[in-house]
Amino acid sequence: MHPLEQLCDDALAQIASAPDEGVLETVRVKFLGRSGSVSEWSDKMKSLPKEEKPAVGKLLNEVRIAITAAIAARGENFRTEKESAAVANVDLSLPGTPHERGALHPLTQMLDRSIAIFRRMGFALAEGPDIETEWHCFDALNTPADHPARNEQDTFYLPDGRLLRTHTSTVQIRTMESAPPPIRVIAPGAAYRRDEIDATHTTQFHQIEGLYVDENVSVADLKGTLEFFLRELFGADTAVRFRPHYFPFTEPSFEIDVKSSALKGGEQWVEVCGCGMVHPAVFEAVNQSRRDNAYDPEKWTGFAFGLGMDRLAMILFDIPDIRLFAQNDLRFLRQFA
Amino acid sequence: MKFSVNWLREFVELSPRIDALAELLTMSGIEIEAIEKHGTDFDHVVVAQITESKPHPNADRLTVCVVDDGSGTKRQIVCGAKNYRVGDKVPLALPGAELTGGLKIGASKLRGVESEGMLCSAKELGVAEDAAGLLILSPEAKIGTPIRELFPPDTILDVEITPNRGDLLSHFGLAREIAALTANKLRDVAAAVTGGRTAADDSGSYNHGVKISALSECPFYSARRIENVRVGPSPDWLRAKIESVGIRSINNVVDVSNFVMLELGQPTHAFDADKLSGEIKVRLAREGEKFLALDGKIYPLTSQNLVIADDERAVGIAGVMGGEESGVTESTKDVLLESAYFSPASIRRTARDLNLPSDASYRFERGVDPQMILPASRRAANLICEVAGAKPPATFGVAGKLPPDPPDVSLSYARLDRLLGIQIEPATADAILTRFGLSKSDSASRPLWKIPSYRRDLQREVDLIEEIIRAHGIEKIPSADRSRFTPLSEADDNFDFETKLRRDLIALGLTEARTSSLIARSEVARANGAIELRNPLSEDHVALRTSLIAGLLGAVARNIRAGAERIALFEIGNTFAPRTGEQQRRLAIALCGQVASAKDWRGAKKRQLDFFDLKGALNALGAFEFRPSKQAGFVLMAEIFYETEQIGYAGQLSVTTSATAPILVAEIDLAHIAQAKEDAERFKEMDRYPEVTRDIAMFVGPKVTHAEILRAIAAANEPLLEKVELFDLFMENDGKKALEMKKSLAYSLTYRDKNRTLTSEEVSAVHARIRERLRNEIGAELRE
């Protein structure tokens, strides 16, 4: 046996029996250190006869690699043992560190979801004030004084004769007054009704109004738009039906019912939306306040719709009482975090 | 409005499938809100008389009855009810009967005793809700009569009639619509009008004077005098008919008036003719004129209100309500029956101003059919003769002219197709309109349609288009995709900003609240100059909020009551400036309770939320400055500034009784947060050379503030000083008086040069200068 092989065996034996990292380090210095045994052999190489050099050199290299690897492996062993010992008694079933995180109001979530869908369909947002004039809330929407649909009993009035809008349809008028066609907007916002508060009625509620005015807009476009929206919201298998209805500011007018397996009581038609083709009288009223003929009813047609966010949220989240939205009880709000 | 299906069947043939009819109506815009079954339609249920009753041998709660069902053989029935006596007549379900809910009746043994059928409660028959005992029938009921003859089956439809369709507010009107939709034949209304034993017609003498002085409010008025009536209870058929649709029976004359309204849609009114003096005058009320109405209340009138008057006084508010003094009573002998056309706007105004809606005003304000005014009057007169024994001929007076038929409307088939997005054959469109009673004139180049007198809602082309599509079926229209590229609007920007802000606030552990824009009476005084509603409905919502805080505090109080440990709420919403009502978007935050809501097993310190938690949340939104201030109601208060402008405030409320922890609130103008965010969004190069940090610990007097220390350090103007952070603070409190206490503060100062690595020596030199400054400027006692 070559002395180098002997040296290697010694080293491996000492590495194997090293009881801790300290001893292992001593062993490493003893063999691989600057003046260790292996280094000494490197020095000896110089004095060897030329013909022995390649064989011894090769052997020396193998010995160095073997010892280095053994030390690394042994060291790895020590570290692993130490790590395991450190976590030996950790109970992974302990609760995680609590983090305080807030929650969005369910109505906000409902609005966000709805708005996101309409934006993908190319609708821009529009705004209008809560305090409105009779013109924007009624007259311009083809609901003149003494019209049976103009329900003053249900309207909150301010002392100066202005009122709190009873629907977001006011934004239709404001938008058309300020910009010529084409128009493609949605307007989320609050509306107010002078209603006794109960499980399904409240004085302040939230709507998304929609308006699309362009050349050759038809009932087919209205259907396509709202069916797409409702299927995105309630699921692709949602059944949607349009039912003729009456609103003074649209003609023809429809209410939309949906039936969806995603909803509790999925076999029932649930009313979710009022809509229709913009009444020519609304265009005429807008032209009157614009003092031009930008919305020529002979040239432009359009559709409009209104979605009740409180109602949609109640349907979608299975919330039984509309009053919960205004109570702001954290036990309620945090359910939708 | 409620409709009886049996009644509708008098005018139009209906399929027995009521749900199919309901679907048809609903899908053509006449929404059926409820379908109620009335009466019974059971086989094998008959009138029986209890002839014997004895205790059940094996069951205390049962009895054994013997009944006579008219078949000749007596039957033995076991019965659980107690509310009958021997001799009572009751419904008997014979073996083979099937009752409400699919209950099948057979002969069986109950606790060992034969029972050949079942005696029924009202609920088991579905004629009423009463399930407590047997339904005891009238003694006149004939034994053996099938029960369906006593309670004839009917279906009552509760129908939502939209405000444009006054023509549907009668059984005849709805039947006419059904006929048009189903293409079934409509029974001629003339048959209804001239039916009955005694026909009164309009050829009677026109000798009762009627004068109209307000022709625009009342273009036409008719009055028919019917003599020798005997006022009394209505016959069963009349009573049953009006009661089936929810109208209370009063007496035969009033019931006829209501019946005709429900049948033909024209409200009529019966006066006691003997209580009228002189002519009927249709006039506007005098300003301040008082009127005692049928409901026993006195109404002050104005010159806006149309009244029916005699020579002396108003006897009726036209189209709204009759007078107490001129109404038909048991002692009435002669009746004057009014049938008229009143302007919808006038009636609506009056009913609204007096807050006196009635079945009559409901119809007049939607517009009655002028062509039905006289037939309805004839119909009512005939019926009064029939049920109240009056003798024709009646005498008759009219004034004014019937309103003309509505103007013709043109229709372009091209525009019909364009608006609907579908092709409809002109012949199909024409057929639909013709079924709805319209007729086409051939002469015009464009088809011109004559509108029937009862369809005043058909005013322009789109109205005709709607008729066509609702009859044709909207499901036939395909769904189209009309996309369009749309640039971002200002509203989009606002929405996106608020969405991001909401998410930031949630990440800070705040939960979003949404409170009412309307505040309670109790809050109004505090909300200086808040605009009050002219017509609030309740004391909880009377004025427009000028701040979000009141609503948020309401939510805090509710959550304290609910036992929440940690309340951290925010709201983003509109406030309304005092007087002008100008709308502002604001953010408000309210905090109360513990820093952490959940228990932490690693024992994080339990601490109450305080002003600095609020300040920290606001700092996370923008680089705002807090200037100490004072305000009533606040124990701590700071005004929030962005640059030179005050944009809100933050503070701790004075102790309230309901809270067990401090309540912190802040309110801030949203536009300024947006500005602060925009200002902050710029790239800054990352530091390439290392920082050096040195600490300073010091004692200062109790009144020396953090801000003063920062200012003193900043005033040194050391270019290498990058930032100063407070990392420890305590009051040295060894029994000294407040003024003698010392405050210990420890700061970490960070030094850096962005172009090179600093040496320890140069940092030490700068740090020493700053220490010296603190010692001299604010008298800090520096600790080593």
mmCIF file of N, CA, C and O in Angstrom, chain A residues 65-132:
data_model
loop_
_atom_site.group_PDB
_atom_site.id
_atom_site.type_symbol
_atom_site.label_atom_id
_atom_site.label_comp_id
_atom_site.label_asym_id
_atom_site.label_seq_id
_atom_site.Cartn_x
_atom_site.Cartn_y
_atom_site.Cartn_z
ATOM 1 N N ILE A 65 -9.448 14.779 -3.069
ATOM 2 C CA ILE A 65 -10.888 14.828 -3.381
ATOM 3 C C ILE A 65 -11.663 13.978 -2.388
ATOM 4 O O ILE A 65 -12.711 14.392 -1.862
ATOM 5 N N ALA A 66 -11.144 12.782 -2.095
ATOM 6 C CA ALA A 66 -11.849 11.867 -1.180
ATOM 7 C C ALA A 66 -11.988 12.497 0.199
ATOM 8 O O ALA A 66 -13.078 12.496 0.788
ATOM 9 N N ILE A 67 -10.853 13.077 0.687
ATOM 10 C CA ILE A 67 -10.892 13.662 2.035
ATOM 11 C C ILE A 67 -11.823 14.876 2.062
ATOM 12 O O ILE A 67 -12.669 15.016 2.940
ATOM 13 N N THR A 68 -11.712 15.737 1.048
ATOM 14 C CA THR A 68 -12.574 16.929 0.984
ATOM 15 C C THR A 68 -14.054 16.531 0.995
ATOM 16 O O THR A 68 -14.881 17.085 1.740
ATOM 17 N N ALA A 69 -14.396 15.541 0.179
ATOM 18 C CA ALA A 69 -15.786 15.104 0.094
ATOM 19 C C ALA A 69 -16.259 14.537 1.415
ATOM 20 O O ALA A 69 -17.387 14.815 1.868
ATOM 21 N N ALA A 70 -15.372 13.750 2.065
ATOM 22 C CA ALA A 70 -15.765 13.121 3.339
ATOM 23 C C ALA A 70 -16.023 14.189 4.393
ATOM 24 O O ALA A 70 -16.996 14.123 5.152
ATOM 25 N N ILE A 71 -15.153 15.215 4.392
ATOM 26 C CA ILE A 71 -15.337 16.295 5.373
ATOM 27 C C ILE A 71 -16.647 17.042 5.102
ATOM 28 O O ILE A 71 -17.443 17.309 6.009
ATOM 29 N N ALA A 72 -16.893 17.330 3.836
ATOM 30 C CA ALA A 72 -18.128 18.048 3.481
ATOM 31 C C ALA A 72 -19.354 17.242 3.898
ATOM 32 O O ALA A 72 -20.300 17.772 4.481
ATOM 33 N N ALA A 73 -19.293 15.938 3.620
ATOM 34 C CA ALA A 73 -20.445 15.090 3.942
ATOM 35 C C ALA A 73 -20.659 15.035 5.441
ATOM 36 O O ALA A 73 -21.794 15.177 5.931
ATOM 37 N N ARG A 74 -19.511 14.842 6.158
ATOM 38 C CA ARG A 74 -19.629 14.767 7.622
ATOM 39 C C ARG A 74 -20.173 16.093 8.170
ATOM 40 O O ARG A 74 -21.055 16.117 9.023
ATOM 41 N N GLY A 75 -19.651 17.213 7.631
ATOM 42 C CA GLY A 75 -20.113 18.542 8.076
ATOM 43 C C GLY A 75 -21.608 18.711 7.819
ATOM 44 O O GLY A 75 -22.350 19.213 8.661
ATOM 45 N N GLU A 76 -22.027 18.286 6.631
ATOM 46 C CA GLU A 76 -23.439 18.381 6.280
ATOM 47 C C GLU A 76 -24.274 17.617 7.292
ATOM 48 O O GLU A 76 -25.333 18.072 7.732
ATOM 49 N N ASN A 77 -23.760 16.453 7.681
ATOM 50 C CA ASN A 77 -24.412 15.622 8.694
ATOM 51 C C ASN A 77 -24.633 16.385 9.992
ATOM 52 O O ASN A 77 -25.720 16.398 10.546
ATOM 53 N N PHE A 78 -23.514 16.993 10.451
ATOM 54 C CA PHE A 78 -23.622 17.756 11.709
ATOM 55 C C PHE A 78 -24.686 18.838 11.607
ATOM 56 O O PHE A 78 -25.506 19.018 12.493
ATOM 57 N N ARG A 79 -24.684 19.588 10.480
ATOM 58 C CA ARG A 79 -25.636 20.690 10.336
ATOM 59 C C ARG A 79 -27.072 20.169 10.322
ATOM 60 O O ARG A 79 -27.958 20.733 10.948
ATOM 61 N N THR A 80 -27.284 19.095 9.624
ATOM 62 C CA THR A 80 -28.623 18.525 9.557
ATOM 63 C C THR A 80 -29.108 18.119 10.942
ATOM 64 O O THR A 80 -30.231 18.410 11.340
ATOM 65 N N GLU A 81 -28.205 17.465 11.677
ATOM 66 C CA GLU A 81 -28.591 17.035 13.030
ATOM 67 C C GLU A 81 -28.957 18.231 13.892
ATOM 68 O O GLU A 81 -29.945 18.221 14.615
ATOM 69 N N LYS A 82 -28.138 19.282 13.770
ATOM 70 C CA LYS A 82 -28.362 20.471 14.583
ATOM 71 C C LYS A 82 -29.730 21.096 14.256
ATOM 72 O O LYS A 82 -30.527 21.434 15.127
ATOM 73 N N GLU A 83 -29.995 21.226 12.951
ATOM 74 C CA GLU A 83 -31.273 21.809 12.496
ATOM 75 C C GLU A 83 -32.443 21.000 13.019
ATOM 76 O O GLU A 83 -33.408 21.550 13.556
ATOM 77 N N SER A 84 -32.354 19.690 12.880
ATOM 78 C CA SER A 84 -33.439 18.818 13.323
ATOM 79 C C SER A 84 -33.648 18.975 14.817
ATOM 80 O O SER A 84 -34.778 19.078 15.296
ATOM 81 N N ALA A 85 -32.533 19.049 15.568
ATOM 82 C CA ALA A 85 -32.648 19.192 17.013
ATOM 83 C C ALA A 85 -33.352 20.505 17.342
ATOM 84 O O ALA A 85 -34.203 20.573 18.232
ATOM 85 N N ALA A 86 -33.007 21.568 16.544
ATOM 86 C CA ALA A 86 -33.578 22.877 16.839
ATOM 87 C C ALA A 86 -35.095 22.901 16.670
ATOM 88 O O ALA A 86 -35.794 23.645 17.346
ATOM 89 N N VAL A 87 -35.631 22.111 15.738
ATOM 90 C CA VAL A 87 -37.086 22.163 15.497
ATOM 91 C C VAL A 87 -37.791 20.909 16.005
ATOM 92 O O VAL A 87 -38.957 20.691 15.710
ATOM 93 N N ALA A 88 -37.044 20.109 16.796
ATOM 94 C CA ALA A 88 -37.589 18.812 17.212
ATOM 95 C C ALA A 88 -38.948 18.940 17.891
ATOM 96 O O ALA A 88 -39.828 18.120 17.702
ATOM 97 N N ASN A 89 -39.153 20.023 18.659
ATOM 98 C CA ASN A 89 -40.406 20.134 19.416
ATOM 99 C C ASN A 89 -41.380 21.159 18.852
ATOM 100 O O ASN A 89 -42.312 21.572 19.526
ATOM 101 N N VAL A 90 -41.131 21.588 17.626
ATOM 102 C CA VAL A 90 -42.063 22.574 17.060
ATOM 103 C C VAL A 90 -43.385 21.887 16.690
ATOM 104 O O VAL A 90 -43.389 20.861 16.028
ATOM 105 N N ASP A 91 -44.489 22.495 17.145
ATOM 106 C CA ASP A 91 -45.825 21.939 16.895
ATOM 107 C C ASP A 91 -46.425 22.682 15.704
ATOM 108 O O ASP A 91 -46.848 23.831 15.831
ATOM 109 N N LEU A 92 -46.438 22.039 14.557
ATOM 110 C CA LEU A 92 -46.916 22.723 13.354
ATOM 111 C C LEU A 92 -48.405 22.999 13.383
ATOM 112 O O LEU A 92 -48.932 23.732 12.561
ATOM 113 N N SER A 93 -49.086 22.384 14.350
ATOM 114 C CA SER A 93 -50.532 22.623 14.403
ATOM 115 C C SER A 93 -50.863 23.920 15.139
ATOM 116 O O SER A 93 -52.013 24.322 15.208
ATOM 117 N N LEU A 94 -49.821 24.598 15.658
ATOM 118 C CA LEU A 94 -50.082 25.886 16.320
ATOM 119 C C LEU A 94 -50.642 26.888 15.306
ATOM 120 O O LEU A 94 -50.300 26.816 14.128
ATOM 121 N N PRO A 95 -51.480 27.838 15.784
ATOM 122 C CA PRO A 95 -52.041 28.812 14.840
ATOM 123 C C PRO A 95 -50.966 29.724 14.272
ATOM 124 O O PRO A 95 -49.987 30.031 14.944
ATOM 125 N N GLY A 96 -51.173 30.153 13.045
ATOM 126 C CA GLY A 96 -50.275 31.109 12.422
ATOM 127 C C GLY A 96 -50.428 32.484 13.061
ATOM 128 O O GLY A 96 -51.420 32.759 13.721
ATOM 129 N N THR A 97 -49.439 33.323 12.845
ATOM 130 C CA THR A 97 -49.485 34.665 13.420
ATOM 131 C C THR A 97 -50.644 35.442 12.797
ATOM 132 O O THR A 97 -50.752 35.500 11.572
ATOM 133 N N PRO A 98 -51.508 35.988 13.629
ATOM 134 C CA PRO A 98 -52.671 36.689 13.048
ATOM 135 C C PRO A 98 -52.260 37.987 12.362
ATOM 136 O O PRO A 98 -51.349 38.679 12.818
ATOM 137 N N HIS A 99 -52.931 38.284 11.250
ATOM 138 C CA HIS A 99 -52.719 39.559 10.575
ATOM 139 C C HIS A 99 -54.030 40.308 10.510
ATOM 140 O O HIS A 99 -55.057 39.717 10.183
ATOM 141 N N GLU A 100 -54.012 41.586 10.824
ATOM 142 C CA GLU A 100 -55.227 42.383 10.721
ATOM 143 C C GLU A 100 -55.360 42.844 9.287
ATOM 144 O O GLU A 100 -54.548 43.601 8.789
ATOM 145 N N ARG A 101 -56.410 42.368 8.655
ATOM 146 C CA ARG A 101 -56.673 42.760 7.283
ATOM 147 C C ARG A 101 -58.110 43.221 7.239
ATOM 148 O O ARG A 101 -58.962 42.627 7.879
ATOM 149 N N GLY A 102 -58.401 44.255 6.499
ATOM 150 C CA GLY A 102 -59.764 44.755 6.420
ATOM 151 C C GLY A 102 -60.560 44.021 5.359
ATOM 152 O O GLY A 102 -60.108 43.027 4.806
ATOM 153 N N ALA A 103 -61.760 44.511 5.096
ATOM 154 C CA ALA A 103 -62.606 43.904 4.081
ATOM 155 C C ALA A 103 -63.345 45.002 3.334
ATOM 156 O O ALA A 103 -63.677 46.043 3.903
ATOM 157 N N LEU A 104 -63.606 44.750 2.056
ATOM 158 C CA LEU A 104 -64.415 45.677 1.273
ATOM 159 C C LEU A 104 -65.884 45.417 1.558
ATOM 160 O O LEU A 104 -66.306 44.264 1.696
ATOM 161 N N HIS A 105 -66.649 46.482 1.628
ATOM 162 C CA HIS A 105 -68.103 46.352 1.803
ATOM 163 C C HIS A 105 -68.667 45.504 0.650
ATOM 164 O O HIS A 105 -68.243 45.668 -0.503
ATOM 165 N N PRO A 106 -69.610 44.612 0.942
ATOM 166 C CA PRO A 106 -70.133 43.762 -0.139
ATOM 167 C C PRO A 106 -70.714 44.562 -1.310
ATOM 168 O O PRO A 106 -70.637 44.118 -2.460
ATOM 169 N N LEU A 107 -71.255 45.745 -1.035
ATOM 170 C CA LEU A 107 -71.779 46.546 -2.149
ATOM 171 C C LEU A 107 -70.639 47.038 -3.042
ATOM 172 O O LEU A 107 -70.774 47.083 -4.267
ATOM 173 N N THR A 108 -69.529 47.389 -2.424
ATOM 174 C CA THR A 108 -68.365 47.801 -3.213
ATOM 175 C C THR A 108 -67.901 46.641 -4.075
ATOM 176 O O THR A 108 -67.579 46.802 -5.256
ATOM 177 N N GLN A 109 -67.881 45.446 -3.484
ATOM 178 C CA GLN A 109 -67.437 44.275 -4.252
ATOM 179 C C GLN A 109 -68.368 44.022 -5.430
ATOM 180 O O GLN A 109 -67.935 43.664 -6.521
ATOM 181 N N MET A 110 -69.662 44.199 -5.168
ATOM 182 C CA MET A 110 -70.654 44.009 -6.225
ATOM 183 C C MET A 110 -70.433 45.037 -7.339
ATOM 184 O O MET A 110 -70.459 44.696 -8.526
ATOM 185 N N LEU A 111 -70.228 46.285 -6.936
ATOM 186 C CA LEU A 111 -69.971 47.350 -7.920
ATOM 187 C C LEU A 111 -68.692 47.050 -8.704
ATOM 188 O O LEU A 111 -68.671 47.144 -9.928
ATOM 189 N N ASP A 112 -67.650 46.668 -7.986
ATOM 190 C CA ASP A 112 -66.369 46.403 -8.657
ATOM 191 C C ASP A 112 -66.508 45.294 -9.704
ATOM 192 O O ASP A 112 -66.011 45.412 -10.817
ATOM 193 N N ARG A 113 -67.192 44.232 -9.292
ATOM 194 C CA ARG A 113 -67.366 43.117 -10.230
ATOM 195 C C ARG A 113 -68.137 43.552 -11.459
ATOM 196 O O ARG A 113 -67.779 43.215 -12.592
ATOM 197 N N SER A 114 -69.226 44.281 -11.223
ATOM 198 C CA SER A 114 -70.073 44.701 -12.343
ATOM 199 C C SER A 114 -69.327 45.658 -13.258
ATOM 200 O O SER A 114 -69.373 45.538 -14.487
ATOM 201 N N ILE A 115 -68.663 46.625 -12.640
ATOM 202 C CA ILE A 115 -67.963 47.643 -13.426
ATOM 203 C C ILE A 115 -66.871 46.981 -14.272
ATOM 204 O O ILE A 115 -66.684 47.308 -15.444
ATOM 205 N N ALA A 116 -66.180 46.000 -13.672
ATOM 206 C CA ALA A 116 -65.110 45.323 -14.416
ATOM 207 C C ALA A 116 -65.672 44.670 -15.679
ATOM 208 O O ALA A 116 -65.049 44.723 -16.741
ATOM 209 N N ILE A 117 -66.843 44.062 -15.573
ATOM 210 C CA ILE A 117 -67.426 43.407 -16.756
ATOM 211 C C ILE A 117 -67.763 44.435 -17.834
ATOM 212 O O ILE A 117 -67.417 44.277 -19.000
ATOM 213 N N PHE A 118 -68.415 45.517 -17.425
ATOM 214 C CA PHE A 118 -68.795 46.527 -18.421
ATOM 215 C C PHE A 118 -67.573 47.191 -19.057
ATOM 216 O O PHE A 118 -67.585 47.551 -20.230
ATOM 217 N N ARG A 119 -66.517 47.350 -18.268
ATOM 218 C CA ARG A 119 -65.321 47.966 -18.845
ATOM 219 C C ARG A 119 -64.715 47.069 -19.917
ATOM 220 O O ARG A 119 -64.210 47.557 -20.917
ATOM 221 N N ARG A 120 -64.772 45.770 -19.683
ATOM 222 C CA ARG A 120 -64.267 44.873 -20.717
ATOM 223 C C ARG A 120 -65.082 44.992 -21.986
ATOM 224 O O ARG A 120 -64.642 44.633 -23.069
ATOM 225 N N MET A 121 -66.348 45.468 -21.834
ATOM 226 C CA MET A 121 -67.205 45.607 -22.999
ATOM 227 C C MET A 121 -67.097 47.007 -23.602
ATOM 228 O O MET A 121 -67.897 47.369 -24.458
ATOM 229 N N GLY A 122 -66.150 47.790 -23.132
ATOM 230 C CA GLY A 122 -65.927 49.099 -23.738
ATOM 231 C C GLY A 122 -66.802 50.215 -23.211
ATOM 232 O O GLY A 122 -67.039 51.199 -23.908
ATOM 233 N N PHE A 123 -67.304 50.078 -21.985
ATOM 234 C CA PHE A 123 -68.050 51.179 -21.382
ATOM 235 C C PHE A 123 -67.105 52.014 -20.521
ATOM 236 O O PHE A 123 -66.298 51.459 -19.765
ATOM 237 N N ALA A 124 -67.211 53.330 -20.635
ATOM 238 C CA ALA A 124 -66.457 54.225 -19.761
ATOM 239 C C ALA A 124 -67.371 54.622 -18.601
ATOM 240 O O ALA A 124 -68.591 54.499 -18.687
ATOM 241 N N LEU A 125 -66.764 55.096 -17.519
ATOM 242 C CA LEU A 125 -67.568 55.514 -16.389
ATOM 243 C C LEU A 125 -68.042 56.956 -16.568
ATOM 244 O O LEU A 125 -67.394 57.752 -17.232
ATOM 245 N N ALA A 126 -69.185 57.249 -15.945
ATOM 246 C CA ALA A 126 -69.703 58.624 -15.937
ATOM 247 C C ALA A 126 -70.226 58.909 -14.535
ATOM 248 O O ALA A 126 -70.500 57.978 -13.773
ATOM 249 N N GLU A 127 -70.327 60.200 -14.220
ATOM 250 C CA GLU A 127 -70.766 60.578 -12.874
ATOM 251 C C GLU A 127 -71.843 61.644 -12.943
ATOM 252 O O GLU A 127 -71.949 62.367 -13.924
ATOM 253 N N GLY A 128 -72.608 61.743 -11.872
ATOM 254 C CA GLY A 128 -73.575 62.827 -11.730
ATOM 255 C C GLY A 128 -73.868 63.019 -10.261
ATOM 256 O O GLY A 128 -73.603 62.122 -9.457
ATOM 257 N N PRO A 129 -74.398 64.175 -9.899
ATOM 258 C CA PRO A 129 -74.609 64.476 -8.474
ATOM 259 C C PRO A 129 -75.837 63.766 -7.881
ATOM 260 O O PRO A 129 -76.765 63.414 -8.599
ATOM 261 N N ASP A 130 -75.804 63.586 -6.569
ATOM 262 C CA ASP A 130 -76.956 63.013 -5.861
ATOM 263 C C ASP A 130 -78.098 64.026 -5.782
ATOM 264 O O ASP A 130 -79.261 63.670 -5.876
ATOM 265 N N ILE A 131 -77.726 65.292 -5.547
ATOM 266 C CA ILE A 131 -78.750 66.345 -5.504
ATOM 267 C C ILE A 131 -79.025 66.766 -6.940
ATOM 268 O O ILE A 131 -78.106 67.128 -7.672
ATOM 269 N N GLU A 132 -80.281 66.705 -7.324
ATOM 270 C CA GLU A 132 -80.624 66.918 -8.720
ATOM 271 C C GLU A 132 -81.771 67.909 -8.877
ATOM 272 O O GLU A 132 -82.449 68.249 -7.924
#
